[in-house]
Tab-separated table of C-alpha atoms in Angstrom:
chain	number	residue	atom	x	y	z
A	202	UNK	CA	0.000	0.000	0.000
A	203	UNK	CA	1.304	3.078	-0.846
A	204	UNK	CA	1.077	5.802	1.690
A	205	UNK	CA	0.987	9.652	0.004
A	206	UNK	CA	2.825	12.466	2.074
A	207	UNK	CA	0.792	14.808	3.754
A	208	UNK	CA	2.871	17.718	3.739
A	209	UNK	CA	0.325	19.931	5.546
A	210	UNK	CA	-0.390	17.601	8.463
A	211	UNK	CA	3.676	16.862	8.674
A	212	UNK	CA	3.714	21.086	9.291
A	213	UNK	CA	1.082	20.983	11.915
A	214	UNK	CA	3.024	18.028	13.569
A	215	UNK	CA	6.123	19.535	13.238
A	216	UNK	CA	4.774	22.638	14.732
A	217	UNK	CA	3.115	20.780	18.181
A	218	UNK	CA	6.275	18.635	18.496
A	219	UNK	CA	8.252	22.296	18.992
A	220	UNK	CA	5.433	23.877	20.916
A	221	UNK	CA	5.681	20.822	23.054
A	222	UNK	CA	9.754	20.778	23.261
A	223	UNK	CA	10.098	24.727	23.243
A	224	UNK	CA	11.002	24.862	26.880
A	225	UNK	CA	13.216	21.725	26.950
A	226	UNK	CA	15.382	22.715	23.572
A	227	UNK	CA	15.927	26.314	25.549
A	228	UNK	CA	16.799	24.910	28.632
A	229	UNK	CA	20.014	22.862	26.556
A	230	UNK	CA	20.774	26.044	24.805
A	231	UNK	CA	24.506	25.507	26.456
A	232	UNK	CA	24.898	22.462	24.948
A	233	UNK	CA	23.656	23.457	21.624
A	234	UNK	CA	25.658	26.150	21.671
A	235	UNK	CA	29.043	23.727	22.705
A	236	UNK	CA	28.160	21.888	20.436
A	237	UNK	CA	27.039	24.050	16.715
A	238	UNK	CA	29.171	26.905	17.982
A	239	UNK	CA	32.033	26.348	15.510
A	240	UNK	CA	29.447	25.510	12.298
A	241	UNK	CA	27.642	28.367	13.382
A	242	UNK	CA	30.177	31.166	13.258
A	243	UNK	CA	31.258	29.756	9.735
A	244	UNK	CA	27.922	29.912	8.732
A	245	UNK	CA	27.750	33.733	9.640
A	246	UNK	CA	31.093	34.079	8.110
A	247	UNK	CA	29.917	32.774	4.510
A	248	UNK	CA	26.733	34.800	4.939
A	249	UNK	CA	29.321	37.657	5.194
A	250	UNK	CA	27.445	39.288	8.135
A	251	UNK	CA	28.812	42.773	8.804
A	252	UNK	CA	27.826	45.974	10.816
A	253	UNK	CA	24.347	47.140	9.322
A	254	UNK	CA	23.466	43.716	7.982
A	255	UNK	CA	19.450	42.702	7.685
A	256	UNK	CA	19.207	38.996	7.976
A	257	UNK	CA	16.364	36.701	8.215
A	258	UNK	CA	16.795	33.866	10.212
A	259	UNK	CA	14.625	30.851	8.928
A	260	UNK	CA	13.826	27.989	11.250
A	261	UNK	CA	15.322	30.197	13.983
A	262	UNK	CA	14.337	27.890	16.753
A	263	UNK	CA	15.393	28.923	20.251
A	264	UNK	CA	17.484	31.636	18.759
A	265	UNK	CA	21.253	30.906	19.642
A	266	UNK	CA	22.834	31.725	16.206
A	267	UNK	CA	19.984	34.397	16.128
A	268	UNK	CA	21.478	36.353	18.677
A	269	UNK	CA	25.276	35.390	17.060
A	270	UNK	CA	24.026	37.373	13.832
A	271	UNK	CA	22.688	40.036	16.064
A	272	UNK	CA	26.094	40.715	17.786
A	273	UNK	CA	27.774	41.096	14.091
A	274	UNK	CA	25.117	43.037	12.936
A	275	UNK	CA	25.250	45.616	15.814
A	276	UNK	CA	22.761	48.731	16.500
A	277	UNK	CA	22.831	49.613	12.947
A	278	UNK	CA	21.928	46.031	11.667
A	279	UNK	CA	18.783	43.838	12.124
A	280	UNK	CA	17.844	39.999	12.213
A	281	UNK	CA	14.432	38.941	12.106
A	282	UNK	CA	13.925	35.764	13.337
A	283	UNK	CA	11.015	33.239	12.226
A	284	UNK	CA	9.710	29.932	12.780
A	285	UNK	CA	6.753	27.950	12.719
A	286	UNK	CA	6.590	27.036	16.709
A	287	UNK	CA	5.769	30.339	18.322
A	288	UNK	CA	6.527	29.274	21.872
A	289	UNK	CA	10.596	28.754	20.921
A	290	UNK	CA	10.287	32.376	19.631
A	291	UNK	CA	9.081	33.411	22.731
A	292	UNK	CA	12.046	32.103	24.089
A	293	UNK	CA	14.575	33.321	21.859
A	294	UNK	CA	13.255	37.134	22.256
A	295	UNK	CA	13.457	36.604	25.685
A	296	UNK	CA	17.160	35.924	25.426
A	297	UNK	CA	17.776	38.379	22.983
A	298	UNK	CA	16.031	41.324	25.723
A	299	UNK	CA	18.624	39.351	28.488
A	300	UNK	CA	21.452	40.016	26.352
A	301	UNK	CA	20.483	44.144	25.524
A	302	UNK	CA	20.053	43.175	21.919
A	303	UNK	CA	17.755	45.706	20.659
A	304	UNK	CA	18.140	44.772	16.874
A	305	UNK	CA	16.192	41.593	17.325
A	306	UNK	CA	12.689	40.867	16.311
A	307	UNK	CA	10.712	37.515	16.277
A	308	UNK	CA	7.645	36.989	13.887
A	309	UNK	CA	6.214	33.051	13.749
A	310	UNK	CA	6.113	32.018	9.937
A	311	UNK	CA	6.708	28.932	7.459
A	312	UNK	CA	9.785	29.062	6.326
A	313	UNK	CA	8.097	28.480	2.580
A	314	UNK	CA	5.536	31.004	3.061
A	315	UNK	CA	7.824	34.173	4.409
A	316	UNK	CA	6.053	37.474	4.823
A	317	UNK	CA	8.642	39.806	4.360
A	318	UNK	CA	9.733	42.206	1.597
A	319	UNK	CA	11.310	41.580	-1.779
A	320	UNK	CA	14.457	42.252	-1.501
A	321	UNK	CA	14.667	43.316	1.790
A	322	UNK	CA	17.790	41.311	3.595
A	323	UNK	CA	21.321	40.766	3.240
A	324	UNK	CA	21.645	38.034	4.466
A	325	UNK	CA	19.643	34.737	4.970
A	326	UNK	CA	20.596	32.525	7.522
A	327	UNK	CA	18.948	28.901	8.667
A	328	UNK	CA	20.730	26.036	10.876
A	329	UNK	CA	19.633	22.592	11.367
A	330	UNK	CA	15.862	23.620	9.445
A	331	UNK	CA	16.841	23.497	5.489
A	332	UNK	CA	16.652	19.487	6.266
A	333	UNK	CA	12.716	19.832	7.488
A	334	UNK	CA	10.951	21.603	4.960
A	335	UNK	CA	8.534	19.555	2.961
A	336	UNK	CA	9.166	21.603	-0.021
A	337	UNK	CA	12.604	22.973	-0.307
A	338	UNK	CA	12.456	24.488	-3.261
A	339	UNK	CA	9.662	26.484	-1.856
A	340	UNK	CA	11.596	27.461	0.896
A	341	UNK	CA	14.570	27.946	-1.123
A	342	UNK	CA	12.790	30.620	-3.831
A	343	UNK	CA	11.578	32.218	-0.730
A	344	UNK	CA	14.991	32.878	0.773
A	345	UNK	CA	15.920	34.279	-2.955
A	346	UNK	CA	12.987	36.240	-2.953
A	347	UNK	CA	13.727	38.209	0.412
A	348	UNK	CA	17.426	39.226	-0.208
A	349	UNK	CA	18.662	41.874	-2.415
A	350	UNK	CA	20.921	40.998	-5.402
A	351	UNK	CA	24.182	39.525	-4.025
A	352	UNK	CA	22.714	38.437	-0.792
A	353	UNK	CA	24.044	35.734	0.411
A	354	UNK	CA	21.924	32.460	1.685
A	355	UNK	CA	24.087	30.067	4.535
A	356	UNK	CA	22.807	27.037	6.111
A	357	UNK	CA	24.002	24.380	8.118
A	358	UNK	CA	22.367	20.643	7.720
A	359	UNK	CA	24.146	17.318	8.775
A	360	UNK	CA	25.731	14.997	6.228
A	361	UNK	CA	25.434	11.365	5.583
A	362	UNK	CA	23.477	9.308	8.823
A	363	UNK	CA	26.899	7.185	9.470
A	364	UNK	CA	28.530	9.903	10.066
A	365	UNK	CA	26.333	11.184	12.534
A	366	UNK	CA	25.605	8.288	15.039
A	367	UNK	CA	24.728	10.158	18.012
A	368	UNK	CA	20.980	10.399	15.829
A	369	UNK	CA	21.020	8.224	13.436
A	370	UNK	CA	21.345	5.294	15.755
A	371	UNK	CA	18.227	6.361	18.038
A	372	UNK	CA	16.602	7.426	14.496
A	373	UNK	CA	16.422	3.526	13.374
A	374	UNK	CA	16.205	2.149	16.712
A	375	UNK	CA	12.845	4.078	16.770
A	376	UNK	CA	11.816	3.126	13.419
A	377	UNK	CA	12.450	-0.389	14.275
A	378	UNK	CA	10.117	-0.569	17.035
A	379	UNK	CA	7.570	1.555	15.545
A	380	UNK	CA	7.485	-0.497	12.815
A	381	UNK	CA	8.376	2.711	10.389
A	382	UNK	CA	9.808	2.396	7.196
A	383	UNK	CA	12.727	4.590	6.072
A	384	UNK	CA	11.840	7.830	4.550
A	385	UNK	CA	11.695	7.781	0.645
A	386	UNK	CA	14.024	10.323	-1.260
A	387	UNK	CA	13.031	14.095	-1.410
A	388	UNK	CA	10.588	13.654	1.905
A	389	UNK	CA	11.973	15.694	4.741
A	390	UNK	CA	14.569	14.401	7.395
A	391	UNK	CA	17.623	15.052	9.290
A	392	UNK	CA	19.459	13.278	6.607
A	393	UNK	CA	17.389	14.006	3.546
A	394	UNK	CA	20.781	16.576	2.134
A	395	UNK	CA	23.582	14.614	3.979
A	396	UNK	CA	24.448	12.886	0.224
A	397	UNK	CA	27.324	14.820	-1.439
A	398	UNK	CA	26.599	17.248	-3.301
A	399	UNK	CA	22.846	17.355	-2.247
A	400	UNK	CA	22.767	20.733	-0.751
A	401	UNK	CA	24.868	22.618	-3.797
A	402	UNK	CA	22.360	21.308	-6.136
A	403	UNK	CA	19.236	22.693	-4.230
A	404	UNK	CA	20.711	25.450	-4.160
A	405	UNK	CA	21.980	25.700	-7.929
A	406	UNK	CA	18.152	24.492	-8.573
A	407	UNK	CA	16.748	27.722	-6.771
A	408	UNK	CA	18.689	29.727	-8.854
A	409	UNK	CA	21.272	31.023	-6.694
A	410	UNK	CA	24.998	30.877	-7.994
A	411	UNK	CA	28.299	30.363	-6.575
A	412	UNK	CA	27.469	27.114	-3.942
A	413	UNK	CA	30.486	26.077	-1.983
A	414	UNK	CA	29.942	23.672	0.851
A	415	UNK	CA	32.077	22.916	3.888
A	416	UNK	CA	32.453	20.043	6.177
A	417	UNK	CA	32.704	20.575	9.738
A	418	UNK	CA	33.223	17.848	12.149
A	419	UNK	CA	31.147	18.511	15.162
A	420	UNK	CA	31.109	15.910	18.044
A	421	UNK	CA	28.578	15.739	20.672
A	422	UNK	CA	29.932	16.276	24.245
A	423	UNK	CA	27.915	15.257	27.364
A	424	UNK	CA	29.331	13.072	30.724
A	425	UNK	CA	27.601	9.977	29.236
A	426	UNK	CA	25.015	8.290	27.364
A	427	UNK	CA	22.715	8.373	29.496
A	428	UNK	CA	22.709	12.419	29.531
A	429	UNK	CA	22.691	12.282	26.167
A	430	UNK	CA	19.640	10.326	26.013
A	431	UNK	CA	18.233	12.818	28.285
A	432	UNK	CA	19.140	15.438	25.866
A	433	UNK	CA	17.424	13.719	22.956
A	434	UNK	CA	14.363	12.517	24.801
A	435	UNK	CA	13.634	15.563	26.185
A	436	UNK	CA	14.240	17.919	23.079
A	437	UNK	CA	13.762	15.693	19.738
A	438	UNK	CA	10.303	15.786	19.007
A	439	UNK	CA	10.883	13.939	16.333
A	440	UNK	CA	11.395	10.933	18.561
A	441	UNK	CA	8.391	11.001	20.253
A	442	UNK	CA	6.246	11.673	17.635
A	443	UNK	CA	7.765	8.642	15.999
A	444	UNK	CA	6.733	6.557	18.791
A	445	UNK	CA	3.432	7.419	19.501
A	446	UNK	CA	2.240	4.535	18.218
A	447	UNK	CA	3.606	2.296	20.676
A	448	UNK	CA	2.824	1.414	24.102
A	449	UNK	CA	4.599	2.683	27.175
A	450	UNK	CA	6.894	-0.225	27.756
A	451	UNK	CA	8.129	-0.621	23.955
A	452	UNK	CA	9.280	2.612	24.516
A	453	UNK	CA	11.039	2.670	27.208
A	454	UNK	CA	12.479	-0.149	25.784
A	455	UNK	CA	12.900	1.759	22.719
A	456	UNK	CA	15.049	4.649	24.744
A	457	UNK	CA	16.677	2.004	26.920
A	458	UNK	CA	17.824	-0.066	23.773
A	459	UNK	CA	19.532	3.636	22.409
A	460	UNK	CA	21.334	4.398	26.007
A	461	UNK	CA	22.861	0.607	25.756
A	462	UNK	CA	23.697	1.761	22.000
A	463	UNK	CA	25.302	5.076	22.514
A	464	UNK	CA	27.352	3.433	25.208
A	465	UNK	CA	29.726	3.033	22.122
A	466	UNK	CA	30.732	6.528	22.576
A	467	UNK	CA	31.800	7.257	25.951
A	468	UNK	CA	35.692	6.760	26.829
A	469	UNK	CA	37.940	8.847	28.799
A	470	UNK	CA	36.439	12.077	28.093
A	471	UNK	CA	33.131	11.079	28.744
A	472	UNK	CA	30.546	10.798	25.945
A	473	UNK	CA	31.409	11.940	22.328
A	474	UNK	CA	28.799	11.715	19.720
A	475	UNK	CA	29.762	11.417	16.193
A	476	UNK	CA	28.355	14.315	14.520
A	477	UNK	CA	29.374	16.105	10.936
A	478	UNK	CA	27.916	18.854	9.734
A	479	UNK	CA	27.825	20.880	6.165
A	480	UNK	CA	27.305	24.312	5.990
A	481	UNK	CA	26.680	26.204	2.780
A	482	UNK	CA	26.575	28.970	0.947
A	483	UNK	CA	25.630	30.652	-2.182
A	484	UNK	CA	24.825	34.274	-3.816
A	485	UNK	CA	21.725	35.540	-5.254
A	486	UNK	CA	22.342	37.143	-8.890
A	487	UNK	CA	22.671	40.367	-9.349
């Protein structure tokens, strides 16, 4: 039987599973920020963000490289964050008022329907969302849409899923007991532009020029497994919404079956989570 992708439901899910994990993803902001700090300054850096810079943040989440952009932007710049879960913005303006940065503003929107100007930004940024948008094309032509001729787009997805076993191990223990099978090509996932090559030719196909693509090894640093299985099971909505199909006790088998898993990782300096990440970047014509 085939099953057809419901691209609108997937949105509304996606948005409850972030309404639902707002709180917990802000709470880890430290470790997010350990841990995508590196990608995300070399993201900024290829989306050549400058004193005075607009950017539009897409998929801004709880705001961490939000704020980043904000501090190179400075009082005479401006970043706009957006995102479909308005809770998480909530959170990330709150942070933002914390830190005395003025330039910031929040607005929740889909990331393929943006309601901004033509034209209007510098600079588009988005980490860890490009990989969740049912249509990326959409998205994509959107992001070209809202910058001015030579802006530049960055965004940061992970590569291949054995390259990244700190998720993609609990990703198909999950689908294993759920009984889910693996997501056909061109359907949204964390892995969906981990193939080489797979990001530069979105890109290319939205009509932006100039794609170059880095690799950035970024391990994932906690004490052990079992606080990174906190981490996940607390903030990867994903997760859960993948099991909700199953009862109680397959899945806290489930999460007990991915701590006895990630064991793998931990050594002398505690747990480290094999994680690589791309980050791109390309120029709109002018």
């Amino acid at each position: 039987m085939t099953t057809t992708f419901d691209a609108a439901a997937y949105k509304e899910t996606t948005r409850e599973q972030w309404q639902d994990a707002a709180a917990a993803w802000h709470r880890w902001s430290p470790a997010l920020e350990a841990w995508l700090g590196e990608a995300t300054e070399l993201m900024l850096d290829l989306a050549r963000i400058e004193p005075g810079s607009r950017v539009l943040d897409v998929a801004a989440g709880a705001g961490g490289q939000t704020l980043s952009a904000a501090r190179r932007a400075g009082p005479d710049g401006a970043v706009l964050a957006t995102d479909i879960s308005s809770r998480i913005l909530e959170l990330a303006q709150q942070d933002a008022r914390a830190a005395g940065l003025a330039n910031v503003a929040t607005r929740t929107m889909d990331g393929e329907q943006l309601d901004v100007a033509d034209g209007s930004y510098d600079a588009v940024i988005s980490r860890v969302g490009l990989i969740y948008f049912p249509d990326r094309q959409k998205a994509l032509g959107e992001a070209r849409r809202a910058l001015r001729p030579g802006g530049r787009l960055s965004a940061i997805v992970y590569s291949a899923p054995e390259r990244n076993g700190f998720f993609s191990i609990p990703v198909g223990i999950v689908r294993r007991v759920a009984g889910l099978p693996a997501p056909a090509p061109g359907l949204p996932g964390p892995f969906s532009l981990g193939q080489p090559g797979a990001l530069e030719q979105e890109f290319l196909a939205a009509g932006f020029e100039d794609a170059e693509m880095h690799t950035v090894d970024a391990p994932l640093g906690f004490e052990s497994a079992e606080e990174c299985v906190r981490f996940e099971r607390e903030s990867f909505g994903a997760l859960h919404a993948m099991l909700a199909g199953v009862d109680d006790e397959a899945r806290e088998a489930a999460w007990d079956e991915i701590e006895r898993e990630l064991r793998q990782f931990e050594g002398p300096h505690g747990f480290v989570g094999p994680c690589e990440l791309l980050v791109g970047a390309a120029t709109t014509p002018e």
